[in-house]
PDB file of C-alpha atoms and ligand atoms in Angstrom:
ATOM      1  CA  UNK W   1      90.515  67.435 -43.301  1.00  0.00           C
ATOM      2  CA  UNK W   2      92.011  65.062 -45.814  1.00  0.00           C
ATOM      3  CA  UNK W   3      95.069  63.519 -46.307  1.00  0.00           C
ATOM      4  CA  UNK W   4      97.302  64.922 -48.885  1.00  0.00           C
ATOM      5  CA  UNK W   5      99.083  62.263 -50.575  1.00  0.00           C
ATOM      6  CA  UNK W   6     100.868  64.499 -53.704  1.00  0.00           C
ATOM      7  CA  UNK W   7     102.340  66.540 -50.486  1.00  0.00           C
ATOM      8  CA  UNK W   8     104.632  63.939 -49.468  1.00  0.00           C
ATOM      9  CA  UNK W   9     108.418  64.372 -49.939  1.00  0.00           C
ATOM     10  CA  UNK W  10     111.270  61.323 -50.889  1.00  0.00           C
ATOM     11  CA  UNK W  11     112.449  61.744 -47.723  1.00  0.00           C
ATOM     12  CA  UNK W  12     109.380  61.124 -45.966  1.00  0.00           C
ATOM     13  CA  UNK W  13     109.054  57.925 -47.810  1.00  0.00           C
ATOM     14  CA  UNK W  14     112.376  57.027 -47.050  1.00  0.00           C
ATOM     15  CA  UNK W  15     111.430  57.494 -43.587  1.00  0.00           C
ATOM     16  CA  UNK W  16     108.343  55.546 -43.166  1.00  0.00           C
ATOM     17  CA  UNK W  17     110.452  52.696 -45.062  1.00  0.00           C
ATOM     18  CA  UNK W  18     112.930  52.567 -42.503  1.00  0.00           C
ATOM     19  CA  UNK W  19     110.233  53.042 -39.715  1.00  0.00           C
ATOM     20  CA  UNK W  20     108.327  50.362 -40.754  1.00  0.00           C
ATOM     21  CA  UNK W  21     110.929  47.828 -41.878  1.00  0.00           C
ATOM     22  CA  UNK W  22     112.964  48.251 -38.757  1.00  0.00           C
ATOM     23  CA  UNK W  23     109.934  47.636 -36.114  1.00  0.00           C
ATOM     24  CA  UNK W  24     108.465  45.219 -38.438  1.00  0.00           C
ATOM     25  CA  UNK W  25     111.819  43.062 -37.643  1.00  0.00           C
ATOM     26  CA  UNK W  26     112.032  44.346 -34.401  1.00  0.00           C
ATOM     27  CA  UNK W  27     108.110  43.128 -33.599  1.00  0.00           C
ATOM     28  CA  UNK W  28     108.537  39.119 -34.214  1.00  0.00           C
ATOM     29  CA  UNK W  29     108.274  37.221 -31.121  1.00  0.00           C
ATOM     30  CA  UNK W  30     107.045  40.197 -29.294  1.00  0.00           C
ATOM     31  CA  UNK W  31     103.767  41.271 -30.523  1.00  0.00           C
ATOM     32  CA  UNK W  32     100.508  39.148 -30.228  1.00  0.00           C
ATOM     33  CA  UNK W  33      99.334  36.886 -33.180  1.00  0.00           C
ATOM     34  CA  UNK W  34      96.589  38.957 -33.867  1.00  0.00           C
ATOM     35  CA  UNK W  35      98.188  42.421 -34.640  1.00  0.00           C
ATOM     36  CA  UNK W  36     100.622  39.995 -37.112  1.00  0.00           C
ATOM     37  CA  UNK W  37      97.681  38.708 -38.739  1.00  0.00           C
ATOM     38  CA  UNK W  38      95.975  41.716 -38.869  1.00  0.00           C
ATOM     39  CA  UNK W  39      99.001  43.444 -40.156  1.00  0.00           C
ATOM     40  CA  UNK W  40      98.929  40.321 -42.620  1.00  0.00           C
ATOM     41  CA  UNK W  41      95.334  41.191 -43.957  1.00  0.00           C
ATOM     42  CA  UNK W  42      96.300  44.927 -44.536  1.00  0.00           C
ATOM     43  CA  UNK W  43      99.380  44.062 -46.138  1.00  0.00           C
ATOM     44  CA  UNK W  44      98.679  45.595 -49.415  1.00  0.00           C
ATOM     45  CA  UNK W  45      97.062  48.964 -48.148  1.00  0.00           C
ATOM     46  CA  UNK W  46      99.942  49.008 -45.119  1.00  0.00           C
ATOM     47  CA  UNK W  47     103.259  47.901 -46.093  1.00  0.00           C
ATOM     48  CA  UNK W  48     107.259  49.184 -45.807  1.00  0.00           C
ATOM     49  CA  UNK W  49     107.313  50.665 -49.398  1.00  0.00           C
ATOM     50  CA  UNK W  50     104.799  52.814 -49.810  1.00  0.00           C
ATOM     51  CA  UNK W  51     103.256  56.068 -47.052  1.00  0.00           C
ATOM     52  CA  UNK W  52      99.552  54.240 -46.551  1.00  0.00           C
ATOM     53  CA  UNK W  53      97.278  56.042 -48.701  1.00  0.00           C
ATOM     54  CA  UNK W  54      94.030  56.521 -45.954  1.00  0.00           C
ATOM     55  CA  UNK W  55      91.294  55.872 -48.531  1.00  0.00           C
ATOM     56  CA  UNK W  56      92.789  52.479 -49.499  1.00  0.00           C
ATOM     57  CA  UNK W  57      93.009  51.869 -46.109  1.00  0.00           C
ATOM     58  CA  UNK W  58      89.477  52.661 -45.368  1.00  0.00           C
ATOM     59  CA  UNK W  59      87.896  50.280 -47.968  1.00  0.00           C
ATOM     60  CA  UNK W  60      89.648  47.433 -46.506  1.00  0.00           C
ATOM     61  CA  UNK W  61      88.762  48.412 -42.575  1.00  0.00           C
ATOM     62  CA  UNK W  62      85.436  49.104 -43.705  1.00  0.00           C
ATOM     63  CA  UNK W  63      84.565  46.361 -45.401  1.00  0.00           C
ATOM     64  CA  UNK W  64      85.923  43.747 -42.776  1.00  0.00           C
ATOM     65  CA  UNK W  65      84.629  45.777 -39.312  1.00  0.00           C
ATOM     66  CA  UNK W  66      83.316  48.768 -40.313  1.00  0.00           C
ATOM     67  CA  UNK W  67      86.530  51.154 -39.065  1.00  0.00           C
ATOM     68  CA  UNK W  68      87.790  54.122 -41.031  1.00  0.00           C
ATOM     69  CA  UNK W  69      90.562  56.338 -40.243  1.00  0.00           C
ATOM     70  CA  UNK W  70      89.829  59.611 -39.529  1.00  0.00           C
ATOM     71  CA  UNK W  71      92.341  62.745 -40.213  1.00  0.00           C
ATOM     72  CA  UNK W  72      92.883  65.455 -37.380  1.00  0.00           C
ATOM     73  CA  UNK W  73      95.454  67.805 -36.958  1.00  0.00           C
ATOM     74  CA  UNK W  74      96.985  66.607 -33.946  1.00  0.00           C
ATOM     75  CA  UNK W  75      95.828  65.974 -30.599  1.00  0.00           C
ATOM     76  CA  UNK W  76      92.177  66.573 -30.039  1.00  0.00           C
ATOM     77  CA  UNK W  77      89.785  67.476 -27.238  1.00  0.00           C
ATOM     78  CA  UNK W  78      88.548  64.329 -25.358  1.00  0.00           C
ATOM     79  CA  UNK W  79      84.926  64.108 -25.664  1.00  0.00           C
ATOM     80  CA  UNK W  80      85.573  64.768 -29.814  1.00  0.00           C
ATOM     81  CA  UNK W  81      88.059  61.848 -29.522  1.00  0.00           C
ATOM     82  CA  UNK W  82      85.556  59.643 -27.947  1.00  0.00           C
ATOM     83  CA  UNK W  83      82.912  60.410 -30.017  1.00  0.00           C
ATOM     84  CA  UNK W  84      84.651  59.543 -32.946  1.00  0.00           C
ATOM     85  CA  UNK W  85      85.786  56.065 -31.451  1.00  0.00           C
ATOM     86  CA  UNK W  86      82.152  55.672 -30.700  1.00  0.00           C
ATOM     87  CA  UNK W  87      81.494  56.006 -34.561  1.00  0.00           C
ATOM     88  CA  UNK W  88      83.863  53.499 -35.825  1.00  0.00           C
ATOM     89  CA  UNK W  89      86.308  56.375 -36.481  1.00  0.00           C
ATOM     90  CA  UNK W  90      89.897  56.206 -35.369  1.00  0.00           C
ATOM     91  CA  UNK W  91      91.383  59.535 -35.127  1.00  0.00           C
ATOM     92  CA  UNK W  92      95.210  59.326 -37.293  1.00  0.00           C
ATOM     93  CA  UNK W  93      97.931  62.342 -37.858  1.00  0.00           C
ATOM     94  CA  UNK W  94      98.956  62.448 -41.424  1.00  0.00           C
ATOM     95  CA  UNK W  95     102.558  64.132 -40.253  1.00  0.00           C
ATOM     96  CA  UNK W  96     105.509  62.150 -40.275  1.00  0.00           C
ATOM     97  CA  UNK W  97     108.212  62.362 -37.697  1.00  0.00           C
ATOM     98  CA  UNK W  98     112.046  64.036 -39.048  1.00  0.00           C
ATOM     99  CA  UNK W  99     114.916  62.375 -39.214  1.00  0.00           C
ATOM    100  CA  UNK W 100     115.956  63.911 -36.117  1.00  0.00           C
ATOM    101  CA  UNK W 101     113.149  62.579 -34.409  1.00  0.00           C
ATOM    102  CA  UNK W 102     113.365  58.582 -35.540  1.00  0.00           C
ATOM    103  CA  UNK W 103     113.162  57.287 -32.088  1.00  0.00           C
ATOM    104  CA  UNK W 104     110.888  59.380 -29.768  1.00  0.00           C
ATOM    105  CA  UNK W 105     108.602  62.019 -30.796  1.00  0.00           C
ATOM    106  CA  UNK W 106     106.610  63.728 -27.782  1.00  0.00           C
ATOM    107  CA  UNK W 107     102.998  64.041 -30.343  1.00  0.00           C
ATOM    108  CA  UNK W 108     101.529  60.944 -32.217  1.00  0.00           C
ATOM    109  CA  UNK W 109     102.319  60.838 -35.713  1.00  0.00           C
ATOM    110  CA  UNK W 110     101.306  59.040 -38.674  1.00  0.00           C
ATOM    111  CA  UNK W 111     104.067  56.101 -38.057  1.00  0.00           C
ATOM    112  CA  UNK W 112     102.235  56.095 -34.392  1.00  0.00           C
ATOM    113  CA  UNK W 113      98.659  56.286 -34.912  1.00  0.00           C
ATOM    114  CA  UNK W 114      98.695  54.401 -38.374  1.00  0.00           C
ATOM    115  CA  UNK W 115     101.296  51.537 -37.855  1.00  0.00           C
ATOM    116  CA  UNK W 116     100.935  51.335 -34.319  1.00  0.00           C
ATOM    117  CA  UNK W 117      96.779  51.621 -33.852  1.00  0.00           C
ATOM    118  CA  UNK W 118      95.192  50.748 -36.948  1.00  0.00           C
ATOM    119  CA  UNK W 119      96.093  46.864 -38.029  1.00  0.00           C
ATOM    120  CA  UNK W 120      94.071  45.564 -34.876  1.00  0.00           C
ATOM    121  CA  UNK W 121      90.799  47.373 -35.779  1.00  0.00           C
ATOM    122  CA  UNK W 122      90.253  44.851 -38.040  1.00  0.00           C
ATOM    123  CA  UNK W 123      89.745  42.535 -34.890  1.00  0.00           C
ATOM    124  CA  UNK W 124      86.251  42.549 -34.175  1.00  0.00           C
ATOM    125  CA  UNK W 125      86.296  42.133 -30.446  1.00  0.00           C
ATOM    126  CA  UNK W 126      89.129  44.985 -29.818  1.00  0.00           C
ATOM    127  CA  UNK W 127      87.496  46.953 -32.467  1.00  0.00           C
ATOM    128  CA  UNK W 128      83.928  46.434 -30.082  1.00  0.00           C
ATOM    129  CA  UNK W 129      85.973  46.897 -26.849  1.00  0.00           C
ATOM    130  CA  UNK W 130      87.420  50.611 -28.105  1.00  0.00           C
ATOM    131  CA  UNK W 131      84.273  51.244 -29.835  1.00  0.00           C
ATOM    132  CA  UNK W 132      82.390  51.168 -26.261  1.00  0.00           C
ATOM    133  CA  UNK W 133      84.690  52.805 -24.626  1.00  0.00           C
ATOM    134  CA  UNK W 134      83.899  55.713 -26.926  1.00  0.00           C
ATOM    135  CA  UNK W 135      79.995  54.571 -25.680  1.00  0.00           C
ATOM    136  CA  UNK W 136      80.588  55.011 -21.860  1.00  0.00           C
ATOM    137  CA  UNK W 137      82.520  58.292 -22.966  1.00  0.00           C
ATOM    138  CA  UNK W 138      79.939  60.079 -24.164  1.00  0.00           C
ATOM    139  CA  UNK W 139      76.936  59.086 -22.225  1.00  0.00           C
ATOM    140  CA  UNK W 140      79.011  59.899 -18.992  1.00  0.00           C
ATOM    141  CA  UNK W 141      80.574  63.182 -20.700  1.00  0.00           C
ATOM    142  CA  UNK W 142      79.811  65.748 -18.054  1.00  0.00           C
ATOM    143  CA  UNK W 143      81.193  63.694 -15.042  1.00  0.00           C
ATOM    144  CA  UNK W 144      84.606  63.966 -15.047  1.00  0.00           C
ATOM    145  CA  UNK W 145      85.963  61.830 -12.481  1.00  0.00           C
ATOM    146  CA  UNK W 146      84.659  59.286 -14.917  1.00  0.00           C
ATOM    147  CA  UNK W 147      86.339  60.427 -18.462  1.00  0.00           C
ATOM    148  CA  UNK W 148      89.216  60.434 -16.063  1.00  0.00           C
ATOM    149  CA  UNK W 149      89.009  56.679 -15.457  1.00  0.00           C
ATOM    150  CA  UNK W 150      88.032  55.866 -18.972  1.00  0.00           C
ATOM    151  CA  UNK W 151      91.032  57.769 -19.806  1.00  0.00           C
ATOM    152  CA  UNK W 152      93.028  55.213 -18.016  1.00  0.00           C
ATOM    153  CA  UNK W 153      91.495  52.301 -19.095  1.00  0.00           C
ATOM    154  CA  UNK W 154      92.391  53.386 -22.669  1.00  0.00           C
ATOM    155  CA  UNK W 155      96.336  54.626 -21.638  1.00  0.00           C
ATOM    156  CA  UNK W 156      96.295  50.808 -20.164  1.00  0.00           C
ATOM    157  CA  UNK W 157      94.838  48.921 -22.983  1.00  0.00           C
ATOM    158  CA  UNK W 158      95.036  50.703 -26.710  1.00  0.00           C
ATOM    159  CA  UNK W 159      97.992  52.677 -25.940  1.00  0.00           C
ATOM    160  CA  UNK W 160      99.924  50.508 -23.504  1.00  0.00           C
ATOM    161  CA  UNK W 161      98.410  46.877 -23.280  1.00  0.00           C
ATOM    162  CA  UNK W 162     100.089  43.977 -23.301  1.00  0.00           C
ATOM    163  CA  UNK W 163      98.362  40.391 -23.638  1.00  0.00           C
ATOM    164  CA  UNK W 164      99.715  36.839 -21.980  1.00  0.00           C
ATOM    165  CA  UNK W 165     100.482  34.116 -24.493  1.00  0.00           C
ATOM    166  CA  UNK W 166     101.914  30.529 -22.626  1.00  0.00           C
ATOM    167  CA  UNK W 167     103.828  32.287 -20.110  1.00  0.00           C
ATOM    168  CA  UNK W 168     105.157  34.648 -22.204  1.00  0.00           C
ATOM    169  CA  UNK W 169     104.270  38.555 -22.145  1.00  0.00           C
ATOM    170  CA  UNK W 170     103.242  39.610 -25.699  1.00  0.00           C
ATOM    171  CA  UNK W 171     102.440  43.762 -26.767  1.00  0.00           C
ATOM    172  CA  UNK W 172      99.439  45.087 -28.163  1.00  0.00           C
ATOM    173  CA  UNK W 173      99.346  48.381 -27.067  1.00  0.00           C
ATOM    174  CA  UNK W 174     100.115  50.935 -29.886  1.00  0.00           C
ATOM    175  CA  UNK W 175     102.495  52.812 -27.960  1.00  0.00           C
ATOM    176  CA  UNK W 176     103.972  49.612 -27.113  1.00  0.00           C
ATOM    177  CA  UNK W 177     103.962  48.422 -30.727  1.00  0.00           C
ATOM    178  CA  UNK W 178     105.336  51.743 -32.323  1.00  0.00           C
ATOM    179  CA  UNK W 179     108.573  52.579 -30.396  1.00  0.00           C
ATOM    180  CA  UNK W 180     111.649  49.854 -30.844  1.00  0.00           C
ATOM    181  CA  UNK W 181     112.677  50.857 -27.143  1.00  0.00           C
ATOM    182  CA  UNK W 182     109.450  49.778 -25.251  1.00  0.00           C
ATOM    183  CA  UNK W 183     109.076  46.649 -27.121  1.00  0.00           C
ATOM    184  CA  UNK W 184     112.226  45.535 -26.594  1.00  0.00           C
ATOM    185  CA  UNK W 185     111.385  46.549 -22.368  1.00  0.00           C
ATOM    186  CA  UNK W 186     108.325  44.467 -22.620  1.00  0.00           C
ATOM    187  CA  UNK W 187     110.014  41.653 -24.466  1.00  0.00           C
ATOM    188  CA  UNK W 188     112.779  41.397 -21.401  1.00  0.00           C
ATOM    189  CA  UNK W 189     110.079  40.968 -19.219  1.00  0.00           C
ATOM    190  CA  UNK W 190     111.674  43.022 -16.278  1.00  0.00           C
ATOM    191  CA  UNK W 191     108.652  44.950 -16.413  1.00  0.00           C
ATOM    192  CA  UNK W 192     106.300  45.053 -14.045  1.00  0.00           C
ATOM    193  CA  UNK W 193     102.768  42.892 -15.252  1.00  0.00           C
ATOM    194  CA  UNK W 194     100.008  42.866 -12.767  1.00  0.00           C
ATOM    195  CA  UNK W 195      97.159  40.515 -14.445  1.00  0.00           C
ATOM    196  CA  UNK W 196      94.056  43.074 -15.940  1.00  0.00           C
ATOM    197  CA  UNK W 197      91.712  44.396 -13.708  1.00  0.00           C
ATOM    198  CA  UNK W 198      89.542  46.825 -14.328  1.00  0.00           C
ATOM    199  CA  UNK W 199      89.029  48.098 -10.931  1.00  0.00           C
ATOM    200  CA  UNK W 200      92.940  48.768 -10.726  1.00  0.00           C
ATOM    201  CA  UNK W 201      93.425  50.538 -13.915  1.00  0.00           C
ATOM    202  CA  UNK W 202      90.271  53.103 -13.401  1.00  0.00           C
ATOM    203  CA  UNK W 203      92.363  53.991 -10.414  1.00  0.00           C
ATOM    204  CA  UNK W 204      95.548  53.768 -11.842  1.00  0.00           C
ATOM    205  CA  UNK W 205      97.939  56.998 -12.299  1.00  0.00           C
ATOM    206  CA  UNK W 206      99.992  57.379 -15.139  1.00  0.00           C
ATOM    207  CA  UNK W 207     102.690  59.279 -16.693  1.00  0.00           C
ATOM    208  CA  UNK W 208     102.999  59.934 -20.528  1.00  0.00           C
ATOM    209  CA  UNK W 209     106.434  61.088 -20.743  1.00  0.00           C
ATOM    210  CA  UNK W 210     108.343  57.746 -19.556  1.00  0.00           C
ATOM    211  CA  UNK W 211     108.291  54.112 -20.869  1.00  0.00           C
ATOM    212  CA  UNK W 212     105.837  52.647 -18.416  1.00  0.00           C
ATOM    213  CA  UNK W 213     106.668  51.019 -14.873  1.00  0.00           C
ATOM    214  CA  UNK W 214     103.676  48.740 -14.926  1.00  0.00           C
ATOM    215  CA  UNK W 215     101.230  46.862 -17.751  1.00  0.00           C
ATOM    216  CA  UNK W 216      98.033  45.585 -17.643  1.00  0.00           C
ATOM    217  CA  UNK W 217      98.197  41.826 -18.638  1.00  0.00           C
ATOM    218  CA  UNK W 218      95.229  40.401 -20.404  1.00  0.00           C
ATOM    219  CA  UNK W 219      94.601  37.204 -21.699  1.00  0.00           C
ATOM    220  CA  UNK W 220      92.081  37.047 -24.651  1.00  0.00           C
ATOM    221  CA  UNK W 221      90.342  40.340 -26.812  1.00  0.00           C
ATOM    222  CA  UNK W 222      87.312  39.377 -25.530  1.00  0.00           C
ATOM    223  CA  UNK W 223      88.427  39.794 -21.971  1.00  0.00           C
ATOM    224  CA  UNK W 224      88.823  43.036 -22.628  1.00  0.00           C
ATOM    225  CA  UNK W 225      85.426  43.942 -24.003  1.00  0.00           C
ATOM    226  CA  UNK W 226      83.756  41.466 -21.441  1.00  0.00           C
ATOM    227  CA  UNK W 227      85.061  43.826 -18.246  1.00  0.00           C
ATOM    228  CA  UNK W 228      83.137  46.848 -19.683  1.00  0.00           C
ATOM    229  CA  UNK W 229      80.123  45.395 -18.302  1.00  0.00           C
ATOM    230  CA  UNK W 230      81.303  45.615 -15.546  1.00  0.00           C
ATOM    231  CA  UNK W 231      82.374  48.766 -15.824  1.00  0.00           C
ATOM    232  CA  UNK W 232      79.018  49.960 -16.990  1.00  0.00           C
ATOM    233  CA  UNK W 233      77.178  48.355 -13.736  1.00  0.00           C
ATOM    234  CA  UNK W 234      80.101  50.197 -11.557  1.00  0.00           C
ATOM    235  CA  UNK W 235      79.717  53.664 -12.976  1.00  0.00           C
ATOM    236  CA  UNK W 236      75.898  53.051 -13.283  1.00  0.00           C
ATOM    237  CA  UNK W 237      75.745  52.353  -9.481  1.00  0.00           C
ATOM    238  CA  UNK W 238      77.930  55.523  -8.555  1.00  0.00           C
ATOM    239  CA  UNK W 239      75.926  57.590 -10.506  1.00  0.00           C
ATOM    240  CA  UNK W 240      75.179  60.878  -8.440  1.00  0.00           C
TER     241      UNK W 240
HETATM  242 FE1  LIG V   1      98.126  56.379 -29.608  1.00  0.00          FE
END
């Protein structure tokens, strides 16, 4: 599949501009340092005025950590997911969300995947940390119990992390980062933050259809990567 950049309407344009120039506001103060100056480095492949154009996008990923964007339809089957992540490929939508749908749309789209995900693949340990969960994924493929967990540990990190910056809770979670509502949650700090741990997140329920009732506080990217050893020696030990 490939992105088709002649089938884009005015309107959609319109709409990513207002997307992006309203969470771009909305994101100061509240988003870590690195997605800004990530967001920063892609600035003129990934910007309010124009819809991202994926092969521009992929020159610049590639050249600084060796990421591309990959197109799918839509939601795809887990272990093709993982696989890809294990590749260096993150898997985008090229659909943009209606009018209609501005504020909450119940399947990731372009505005999601692209403006949400992508800017902090050009941080090499986050980029390594999702790249190995892919890893784990596919050498532990046929035991479900633990896709399950590294399902988790994904919802509670790439979709829904959030990182600690001198006292202060800051999003990186894409999920997080891509709806005005839960980054303005976060930012109250009424949430509920329990400091990361891998142990609790692998066991860790969640729900996809409400903002969340907990986060997963880290402190550094390389925190993040760092606790997949332990991980590995965990699900290495409970192998069957
Ligand atoms: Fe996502």
């Amino acid at each position: 599949m490939k992105q088709e950049m002649e089938k884009y309407t005015k309107e959609d344009i319109e709409i990513w501009n207002y997307l992006f120039e309203n969470q771009y506001k909305n994101l100061e103060n509240k988003v870590c340092w690195e997605y800004m100056d990530c967001m920063n480095q892609l600035s003129s492949v990934l910007n309010s005025y124009e819809i991202p154009n994926f092969d521009h996008l992929n020159s610049k990923l590639k050249t600084a950590t060796g990421w591309t964007v990959h197109v799918v339809p839509g939601l795809i089957e887990a272990d093709l997911f993982f696989d890809h992540l294990r590749n260096k490929r993150f898997c985008a939508s090229t659909w943009l969300r209606s009018r209609k749908e501005l504020n909450y749309i119940e399947e990731p789209d372009m505005f999601h995947d692209i403006f949400g995900h992508i800017p902090l693949f050009m941080n090499q340990d986050y980029g390594a940390f999702a790249q190995k969960i892919g890893d784990l994924a596919c050498k532990w493929k046929q035991d479900f119990i633990k896709i399950e967990q590294l399902q988790r540990l994904y919802w509670f990190t790439i979709e829904f992390g959030v990182i600690s910056r001198q006292g202060k809770t800051k999003s990186y979670g894409a999920g997080i980062i891509s709806s005005i509502k839960e980054a303005t949650i976060v930012d109250e700090g009424k949430s509920v933050f329990i400091p990361y741990d891998i142990h609790k997140i692998i066991h860790q329920e969640y729900d996809i259809d409400t903002v969340q009732p907990r986060y997963f506080e880290i402190t550094t990217f390389k925190q993040l990567y760092e606790s997949l050893n332990e991980l590995e020696v965990l699900f290495n030990n409970s192998a069957a």
